[in-house]
PDB file of C-alpha atoms in Angstrom:
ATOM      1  CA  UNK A  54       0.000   0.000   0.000  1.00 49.00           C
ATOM      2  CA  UNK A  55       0.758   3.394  -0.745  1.00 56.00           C
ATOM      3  CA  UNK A  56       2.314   5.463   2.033  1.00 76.00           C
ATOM      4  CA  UNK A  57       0.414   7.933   4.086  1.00 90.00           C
ATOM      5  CA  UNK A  58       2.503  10.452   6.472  1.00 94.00           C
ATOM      6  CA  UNK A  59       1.679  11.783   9.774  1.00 97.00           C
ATOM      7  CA  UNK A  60       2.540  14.492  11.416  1.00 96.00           C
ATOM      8  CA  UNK A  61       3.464  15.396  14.395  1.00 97.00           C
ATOM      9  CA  UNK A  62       4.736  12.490  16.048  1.00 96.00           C
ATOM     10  CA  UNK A  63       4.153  13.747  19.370  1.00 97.00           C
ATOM     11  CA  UNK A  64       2.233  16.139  21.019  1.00 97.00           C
ATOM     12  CA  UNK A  65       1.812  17.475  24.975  1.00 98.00           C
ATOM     13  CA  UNK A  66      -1.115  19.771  25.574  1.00 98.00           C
ATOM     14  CA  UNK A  67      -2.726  21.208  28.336  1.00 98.00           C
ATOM     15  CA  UNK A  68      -5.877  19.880  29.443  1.00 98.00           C
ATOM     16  CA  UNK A  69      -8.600  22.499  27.415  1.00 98.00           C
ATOM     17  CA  UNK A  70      -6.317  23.116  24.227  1.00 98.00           C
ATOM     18  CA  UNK A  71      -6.803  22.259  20.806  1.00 98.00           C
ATOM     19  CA  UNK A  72      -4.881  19.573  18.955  1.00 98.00           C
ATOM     20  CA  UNK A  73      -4.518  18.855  15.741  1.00 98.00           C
ATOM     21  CA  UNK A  74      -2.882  15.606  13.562  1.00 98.00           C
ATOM     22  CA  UNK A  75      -2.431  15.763   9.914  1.00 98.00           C
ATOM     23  CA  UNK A  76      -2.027  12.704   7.203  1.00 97.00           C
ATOM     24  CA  UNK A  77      -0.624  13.435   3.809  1.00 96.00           C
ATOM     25  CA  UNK A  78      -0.323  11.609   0.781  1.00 94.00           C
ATOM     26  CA  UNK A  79       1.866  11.792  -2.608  1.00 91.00           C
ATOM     27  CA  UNK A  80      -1.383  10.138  -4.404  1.00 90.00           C
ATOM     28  CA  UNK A  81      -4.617  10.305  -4.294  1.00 92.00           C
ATOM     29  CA  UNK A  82      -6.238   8.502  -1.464  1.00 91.00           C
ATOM     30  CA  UNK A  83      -9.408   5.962  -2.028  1.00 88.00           C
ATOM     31  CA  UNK A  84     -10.571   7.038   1.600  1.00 91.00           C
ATOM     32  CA  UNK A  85      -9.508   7.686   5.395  1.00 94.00           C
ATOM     33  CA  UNK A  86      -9.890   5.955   8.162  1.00 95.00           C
ATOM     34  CA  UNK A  87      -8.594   7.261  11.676  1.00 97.00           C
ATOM     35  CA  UNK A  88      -8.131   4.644  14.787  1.00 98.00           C
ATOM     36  CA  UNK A  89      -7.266   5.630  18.390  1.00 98.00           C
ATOM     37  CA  UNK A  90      -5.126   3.670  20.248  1.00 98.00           C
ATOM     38  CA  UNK A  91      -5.115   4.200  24.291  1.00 98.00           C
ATOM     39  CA  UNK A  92      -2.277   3.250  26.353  1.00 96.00           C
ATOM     40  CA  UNK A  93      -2.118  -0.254  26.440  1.00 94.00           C
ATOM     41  CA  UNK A  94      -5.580  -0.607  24.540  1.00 96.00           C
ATOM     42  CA  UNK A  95      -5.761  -1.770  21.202  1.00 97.00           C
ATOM     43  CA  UNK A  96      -6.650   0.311  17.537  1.00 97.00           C
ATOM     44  CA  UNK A  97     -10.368   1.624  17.947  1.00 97.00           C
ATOM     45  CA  UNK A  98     -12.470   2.482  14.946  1.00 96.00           C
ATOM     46  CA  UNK A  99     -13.369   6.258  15.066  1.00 97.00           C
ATOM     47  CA  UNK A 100     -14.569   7.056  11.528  1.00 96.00           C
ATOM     48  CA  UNK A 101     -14.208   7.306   7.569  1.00 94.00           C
ATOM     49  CA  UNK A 102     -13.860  10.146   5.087  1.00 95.00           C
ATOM     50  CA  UNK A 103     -14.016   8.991   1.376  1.00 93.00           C
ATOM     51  CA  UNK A 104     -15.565  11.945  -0.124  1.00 95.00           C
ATOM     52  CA  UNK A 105     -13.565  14.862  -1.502  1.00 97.00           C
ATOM     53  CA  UNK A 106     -13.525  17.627   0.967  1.00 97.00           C
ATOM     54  CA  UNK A 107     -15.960  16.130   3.503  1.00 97.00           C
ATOM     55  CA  UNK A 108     -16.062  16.742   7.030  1.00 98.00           C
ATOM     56  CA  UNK A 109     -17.661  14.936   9.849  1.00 98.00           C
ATOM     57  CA  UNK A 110     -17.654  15.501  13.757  1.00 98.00           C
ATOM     58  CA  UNK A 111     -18.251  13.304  16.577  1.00 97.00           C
ATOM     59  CA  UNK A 112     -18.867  15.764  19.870  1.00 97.00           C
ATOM     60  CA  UNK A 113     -15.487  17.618  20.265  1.00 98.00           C
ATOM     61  CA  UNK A 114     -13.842  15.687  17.248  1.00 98.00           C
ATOM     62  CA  UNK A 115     -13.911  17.140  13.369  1.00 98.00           C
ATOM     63  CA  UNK A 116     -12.061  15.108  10.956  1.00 98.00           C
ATOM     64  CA  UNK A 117     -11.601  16.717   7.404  1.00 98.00           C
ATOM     65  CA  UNK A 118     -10.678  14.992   4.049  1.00 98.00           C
ATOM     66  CA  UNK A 119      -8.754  17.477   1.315  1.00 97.00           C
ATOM     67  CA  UNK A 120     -10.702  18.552  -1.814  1.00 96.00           C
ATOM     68  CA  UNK A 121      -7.829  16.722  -3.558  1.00 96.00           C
ATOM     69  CA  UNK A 122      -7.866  13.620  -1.137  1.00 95.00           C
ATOM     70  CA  UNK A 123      -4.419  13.618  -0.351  1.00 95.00           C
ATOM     71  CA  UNK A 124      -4.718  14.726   2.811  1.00 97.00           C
ATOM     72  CA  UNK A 125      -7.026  14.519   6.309  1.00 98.00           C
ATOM     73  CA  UNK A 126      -6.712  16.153   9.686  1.00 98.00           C
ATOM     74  CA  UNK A 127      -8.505  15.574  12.759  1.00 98.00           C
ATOM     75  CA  UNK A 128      -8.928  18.136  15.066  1.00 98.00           C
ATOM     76  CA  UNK A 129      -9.617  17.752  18.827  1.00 98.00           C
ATOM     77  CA  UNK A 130     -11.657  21.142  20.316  1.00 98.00           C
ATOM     78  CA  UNK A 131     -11.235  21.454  24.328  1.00 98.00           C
ATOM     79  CA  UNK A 132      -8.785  18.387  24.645  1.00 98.00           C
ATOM     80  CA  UNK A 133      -9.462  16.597  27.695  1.00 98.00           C
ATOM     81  CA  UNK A 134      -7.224  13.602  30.001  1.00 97.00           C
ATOM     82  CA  UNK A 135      -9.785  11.007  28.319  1.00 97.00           C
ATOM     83  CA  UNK A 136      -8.077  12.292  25.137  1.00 98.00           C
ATOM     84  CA  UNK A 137      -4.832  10.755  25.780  1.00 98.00           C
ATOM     85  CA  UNK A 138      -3.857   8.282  23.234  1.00 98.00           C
ATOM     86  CA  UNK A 139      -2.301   7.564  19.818  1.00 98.00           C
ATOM     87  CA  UNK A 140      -4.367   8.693  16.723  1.00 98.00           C
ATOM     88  CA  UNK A 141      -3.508   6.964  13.651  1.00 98.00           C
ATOM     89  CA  UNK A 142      -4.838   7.896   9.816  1.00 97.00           C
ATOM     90  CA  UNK A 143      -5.031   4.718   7.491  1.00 94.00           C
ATOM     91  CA  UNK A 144      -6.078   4.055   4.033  1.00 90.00           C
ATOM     92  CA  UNK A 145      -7.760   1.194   3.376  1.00 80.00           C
ATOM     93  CA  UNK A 146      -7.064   0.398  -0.474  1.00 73.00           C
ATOM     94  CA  UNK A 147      -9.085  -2.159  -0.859  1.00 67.00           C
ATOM     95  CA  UNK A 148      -8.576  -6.222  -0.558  1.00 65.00           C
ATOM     96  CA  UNK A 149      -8.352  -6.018   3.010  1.00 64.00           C
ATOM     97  CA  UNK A 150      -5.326  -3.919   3.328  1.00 78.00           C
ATOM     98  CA  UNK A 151      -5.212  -1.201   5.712  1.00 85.00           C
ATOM     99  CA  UNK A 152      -2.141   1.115   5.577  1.00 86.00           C
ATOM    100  CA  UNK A 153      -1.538   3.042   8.816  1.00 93.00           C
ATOM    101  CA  UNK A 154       0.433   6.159   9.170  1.00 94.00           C
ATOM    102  CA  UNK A 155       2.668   6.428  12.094  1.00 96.00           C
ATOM    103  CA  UNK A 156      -0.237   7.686  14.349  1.00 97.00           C
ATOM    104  CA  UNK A 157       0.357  10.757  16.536  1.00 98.00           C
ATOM    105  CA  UNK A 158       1.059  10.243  20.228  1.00 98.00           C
ATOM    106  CA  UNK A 159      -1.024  12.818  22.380  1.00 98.00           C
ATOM    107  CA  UNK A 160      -0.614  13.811  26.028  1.00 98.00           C
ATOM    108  CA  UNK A 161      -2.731  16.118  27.961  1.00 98.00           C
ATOM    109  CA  UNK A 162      -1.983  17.246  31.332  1.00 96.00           C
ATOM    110  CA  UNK A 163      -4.487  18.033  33.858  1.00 93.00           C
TER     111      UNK A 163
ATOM    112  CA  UNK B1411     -15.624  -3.362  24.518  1.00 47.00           C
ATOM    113  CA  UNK B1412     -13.913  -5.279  21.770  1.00 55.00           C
ATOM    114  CA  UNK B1413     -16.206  -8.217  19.639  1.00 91.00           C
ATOM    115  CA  UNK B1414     -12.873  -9.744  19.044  1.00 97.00           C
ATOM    116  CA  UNK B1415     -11.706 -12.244  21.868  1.00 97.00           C
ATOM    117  CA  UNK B1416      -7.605 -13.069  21.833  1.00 98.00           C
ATOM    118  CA  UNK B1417      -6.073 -15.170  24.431  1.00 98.00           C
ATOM    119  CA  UNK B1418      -3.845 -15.076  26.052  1.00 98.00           C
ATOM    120  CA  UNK B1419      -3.393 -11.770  27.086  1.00 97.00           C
ATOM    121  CA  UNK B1420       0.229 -12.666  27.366  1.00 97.00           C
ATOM    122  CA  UNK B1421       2.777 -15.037  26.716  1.00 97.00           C
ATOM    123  CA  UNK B1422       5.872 -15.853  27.506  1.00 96.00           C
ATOM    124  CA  UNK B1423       8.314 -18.150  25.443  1.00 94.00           C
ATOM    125  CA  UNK B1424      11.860 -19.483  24.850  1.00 92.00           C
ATOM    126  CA  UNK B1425      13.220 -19.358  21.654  1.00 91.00           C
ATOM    127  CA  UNK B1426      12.234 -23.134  21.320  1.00 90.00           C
ATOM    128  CA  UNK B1427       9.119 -23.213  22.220  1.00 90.00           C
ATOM    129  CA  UNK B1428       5.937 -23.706  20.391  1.00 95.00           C
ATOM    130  CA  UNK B1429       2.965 -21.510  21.308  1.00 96.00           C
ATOM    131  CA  UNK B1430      -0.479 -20.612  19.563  1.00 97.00           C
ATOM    132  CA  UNK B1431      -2.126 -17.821  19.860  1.00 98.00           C
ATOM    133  CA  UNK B1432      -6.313 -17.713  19.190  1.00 98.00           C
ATOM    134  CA  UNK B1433      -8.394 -15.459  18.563  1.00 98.00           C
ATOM    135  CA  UNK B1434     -12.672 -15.103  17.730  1.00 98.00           C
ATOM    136  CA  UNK B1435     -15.206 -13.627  16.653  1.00 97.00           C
ATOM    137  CA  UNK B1436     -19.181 -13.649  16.165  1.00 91.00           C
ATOM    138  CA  UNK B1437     -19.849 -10.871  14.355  1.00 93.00           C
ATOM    139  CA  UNK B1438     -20.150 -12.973  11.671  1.00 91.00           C
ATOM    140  CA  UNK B1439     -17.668 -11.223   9.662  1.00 92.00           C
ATOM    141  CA  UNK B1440     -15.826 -12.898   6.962  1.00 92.00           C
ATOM    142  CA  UNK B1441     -12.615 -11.336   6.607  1.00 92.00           C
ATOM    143  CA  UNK B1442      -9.521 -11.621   9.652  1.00 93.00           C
ATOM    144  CA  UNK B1443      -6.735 -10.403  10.122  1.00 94.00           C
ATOM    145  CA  UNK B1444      -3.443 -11.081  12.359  1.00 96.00           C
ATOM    146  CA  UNK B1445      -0.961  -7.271  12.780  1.00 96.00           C
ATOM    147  CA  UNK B1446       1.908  -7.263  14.549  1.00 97.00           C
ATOM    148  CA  UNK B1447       2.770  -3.825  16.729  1.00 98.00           C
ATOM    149  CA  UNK B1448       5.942  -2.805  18.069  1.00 97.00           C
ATOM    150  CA  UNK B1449       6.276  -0.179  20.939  1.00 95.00           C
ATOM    151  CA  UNK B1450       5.599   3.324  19.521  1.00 93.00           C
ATOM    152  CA  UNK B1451       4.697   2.039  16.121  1.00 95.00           C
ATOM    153  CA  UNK B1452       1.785   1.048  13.717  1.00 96.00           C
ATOM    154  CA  UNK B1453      -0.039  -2.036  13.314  1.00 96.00           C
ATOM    155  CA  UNK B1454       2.368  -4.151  10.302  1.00 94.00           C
ATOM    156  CA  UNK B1455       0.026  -6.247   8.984  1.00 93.00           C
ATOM    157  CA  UNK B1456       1.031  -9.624   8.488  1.00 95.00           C
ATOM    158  CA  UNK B1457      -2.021 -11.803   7.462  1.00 94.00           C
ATOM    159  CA  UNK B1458      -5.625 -11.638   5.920  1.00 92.00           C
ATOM    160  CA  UNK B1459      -8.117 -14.381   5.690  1.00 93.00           C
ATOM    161  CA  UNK B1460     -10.786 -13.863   3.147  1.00 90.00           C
ATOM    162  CA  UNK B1461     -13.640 -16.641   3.789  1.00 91.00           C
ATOM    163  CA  UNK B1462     -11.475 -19.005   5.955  1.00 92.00           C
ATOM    164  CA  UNK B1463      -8.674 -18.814   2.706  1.00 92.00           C
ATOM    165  CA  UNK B1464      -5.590 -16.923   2.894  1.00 92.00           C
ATOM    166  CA  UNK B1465      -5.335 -14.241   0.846  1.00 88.00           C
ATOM    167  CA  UNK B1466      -2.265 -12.193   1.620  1.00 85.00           C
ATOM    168  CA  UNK B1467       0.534 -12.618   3.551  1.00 87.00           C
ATOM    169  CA  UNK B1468       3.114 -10.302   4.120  1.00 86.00           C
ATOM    170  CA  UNK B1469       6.350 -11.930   3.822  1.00 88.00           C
ATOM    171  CA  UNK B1470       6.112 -13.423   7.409  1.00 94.00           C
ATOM    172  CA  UNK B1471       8.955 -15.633   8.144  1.00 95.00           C
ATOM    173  CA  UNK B1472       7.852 -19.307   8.206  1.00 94.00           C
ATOM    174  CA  UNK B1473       8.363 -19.268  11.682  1.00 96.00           C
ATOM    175  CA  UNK B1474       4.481 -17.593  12.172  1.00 97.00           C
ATOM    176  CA  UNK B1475       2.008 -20.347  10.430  1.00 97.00           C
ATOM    177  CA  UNK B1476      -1.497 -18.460  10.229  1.00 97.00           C
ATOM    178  CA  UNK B1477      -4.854 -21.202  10.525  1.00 97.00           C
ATOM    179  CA  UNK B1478      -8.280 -20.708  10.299  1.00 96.00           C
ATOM    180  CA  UNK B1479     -10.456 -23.475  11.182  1.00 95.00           C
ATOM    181  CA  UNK B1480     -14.022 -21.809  10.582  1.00 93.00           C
ATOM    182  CA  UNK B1481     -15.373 -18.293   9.784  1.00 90.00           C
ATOM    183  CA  UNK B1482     -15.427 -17.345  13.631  1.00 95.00           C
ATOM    184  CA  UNK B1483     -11.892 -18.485  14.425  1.00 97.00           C
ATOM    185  CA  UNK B1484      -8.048 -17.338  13.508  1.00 97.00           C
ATOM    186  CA  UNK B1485      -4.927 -19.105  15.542  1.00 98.00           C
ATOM    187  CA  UNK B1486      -1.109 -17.944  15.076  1.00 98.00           C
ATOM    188  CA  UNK B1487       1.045 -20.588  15.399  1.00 98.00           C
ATOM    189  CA  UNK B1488       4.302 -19.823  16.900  1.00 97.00           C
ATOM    190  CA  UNK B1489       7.483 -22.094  16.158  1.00 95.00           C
ATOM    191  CA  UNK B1490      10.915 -21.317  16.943  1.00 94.00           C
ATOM    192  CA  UNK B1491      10.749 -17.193  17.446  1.00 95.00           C
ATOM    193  CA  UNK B1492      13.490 -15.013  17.726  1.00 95.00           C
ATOM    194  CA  UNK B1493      13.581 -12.014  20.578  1.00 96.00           C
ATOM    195  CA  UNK B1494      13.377  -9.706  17.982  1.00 96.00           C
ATOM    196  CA  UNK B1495       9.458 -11.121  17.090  1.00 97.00           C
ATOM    197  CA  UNK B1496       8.577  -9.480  20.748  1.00 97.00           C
ATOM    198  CA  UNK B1497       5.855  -7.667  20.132  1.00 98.00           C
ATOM    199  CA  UNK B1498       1.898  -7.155  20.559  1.00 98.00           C
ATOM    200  CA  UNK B1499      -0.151  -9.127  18.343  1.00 98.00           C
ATOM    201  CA  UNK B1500      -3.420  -7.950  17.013  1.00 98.00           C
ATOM    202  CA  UNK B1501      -6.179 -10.030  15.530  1.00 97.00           C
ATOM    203  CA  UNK B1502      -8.757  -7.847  13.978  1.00 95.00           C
ATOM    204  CA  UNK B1503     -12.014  -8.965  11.549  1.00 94.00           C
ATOM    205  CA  UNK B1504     -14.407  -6.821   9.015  1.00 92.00           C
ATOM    206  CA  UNK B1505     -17.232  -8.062   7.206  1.00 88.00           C
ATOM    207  CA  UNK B1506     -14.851  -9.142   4.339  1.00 76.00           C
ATOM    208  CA  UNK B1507     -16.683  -7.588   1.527  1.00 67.00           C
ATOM    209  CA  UNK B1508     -13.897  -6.706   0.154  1.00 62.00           C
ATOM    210  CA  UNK B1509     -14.783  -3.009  -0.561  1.00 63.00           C
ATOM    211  CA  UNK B1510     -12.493  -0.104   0.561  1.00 63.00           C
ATOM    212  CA  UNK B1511     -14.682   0.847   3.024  1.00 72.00           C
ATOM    213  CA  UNK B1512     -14.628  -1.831   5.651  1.00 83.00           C
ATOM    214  CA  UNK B1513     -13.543  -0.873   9.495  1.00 89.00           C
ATOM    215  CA  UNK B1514     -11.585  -3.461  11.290  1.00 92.00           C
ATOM    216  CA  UNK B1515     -12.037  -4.111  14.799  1.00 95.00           C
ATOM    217  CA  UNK B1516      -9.096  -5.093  16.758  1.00 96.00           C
ATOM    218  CA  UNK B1517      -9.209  -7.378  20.059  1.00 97.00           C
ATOM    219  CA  UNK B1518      -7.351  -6.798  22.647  1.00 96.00           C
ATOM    220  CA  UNK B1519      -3.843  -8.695  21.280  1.00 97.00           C
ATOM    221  CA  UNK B1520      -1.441 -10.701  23.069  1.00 98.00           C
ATOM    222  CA  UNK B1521       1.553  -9.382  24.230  1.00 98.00           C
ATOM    223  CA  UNK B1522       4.495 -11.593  23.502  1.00 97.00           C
ATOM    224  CA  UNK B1523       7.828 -11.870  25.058  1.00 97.00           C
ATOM    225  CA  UNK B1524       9.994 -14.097  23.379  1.00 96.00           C
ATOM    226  CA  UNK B1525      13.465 -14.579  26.214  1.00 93.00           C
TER     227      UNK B1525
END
């Protein structure tokens, strides 16, 4: 599968900022998926994008898809601790193959 | 809570060992899946099962032999691993449609220490 970049690696915030993660592609991606990851928890489903500039939000969550679908951000309004976790992006191409980025590793202190 | 059941939870081996790992599901979906996550990184995926047959594998060594004995099951047998194959395994399952929009859900892996 293609390759889909994340950025940043890491990021500390204070409980009540905002936090973003951003996934880029060279080519044009099929669709998004992003996954959270707790601290000794296991990948957890949290939505799909697949059309061209689409946006969706769950509560204090608003994932985006670019107009040219190479790239997606979700954004995190009011981060709380519950927060804390690794977000990954993935494509999934097709045929069962799921191609993670290398997630985004968020901290938020009380 | 996870619909995907893996035991065990952990697992402890020598290098000579020979361990399985097992994992289910009734969702009734038809596609599984076995990853393989090291500290700080992504799921690697390393198997699919489309309708009990295996469809890709991902260069795994010979040393991982994938089975699935009916649509709700997936084992990973383990033969002979190295220290370096210490890692958290994730079994995971979709409704194995095929299409590009399928979510996975992951259990809760197995954490495996190979000494």
């Amino acid at each position: 599968g293609q390759q889909v970049m994340q950025i940043p690696q890491y990021q500390h915030v204070q409980e009540g900022e905002d936090f973003t993660t951003y996934c880029n592609s060279s080519t044009t991606l099929s669709n998004i998926q992003w996954y959270k990851q707790r601290p000794g928890g296991h990948p957890v489903f949290l939505i799909q994008l697949v059309k061209s500039g689409e946006v969706k939000k769950q509560k204090r969550l608003t994932f985006q898809f670019g107009e040219a679908k190479k790239n997606s951000s979700l954004h995190i309004t009011a981060t709380q601790t519950t927060d804390v976790g690794t977000y990954f992006c993935a494509e999934n191409s097709g045929y069962s193959t799921l191609t993670f980025g290398k997630g985004t590793m968020l901290l938020v202190s009380p | 809570d996870t619909e995907v059941t893996q035991t065990p939870k952990h697992l402890v081996m020598g290098m000579t060992n020979k361990k399985s790992l097992k994992c289910e599901q009734h969702m009734g979906h038809r596609a599984m899946y076995w990853y393989k996550q090291k500290a700080k990184k992504p799921p690697e995926l390393m198997f699919v099962y489309s309708y009990e047959k295996l469809s890709i594998n991902e260069s795994v060594p010979s040393r991982f032999s994938p089975e699935c004995p009916n649509s709700s099951l997936l084992n990973l047998h383990l033969h002979a691993l190295q220290p370096e194959d210490s890692a958290l395994y994730l079994c995971a399952s979709s409704s194995g449609q095929g299409a590009s929009n399928e979510k996975l859900f992951f259990g809760s892996g197995t954490q495996l220490s190979v000494l």
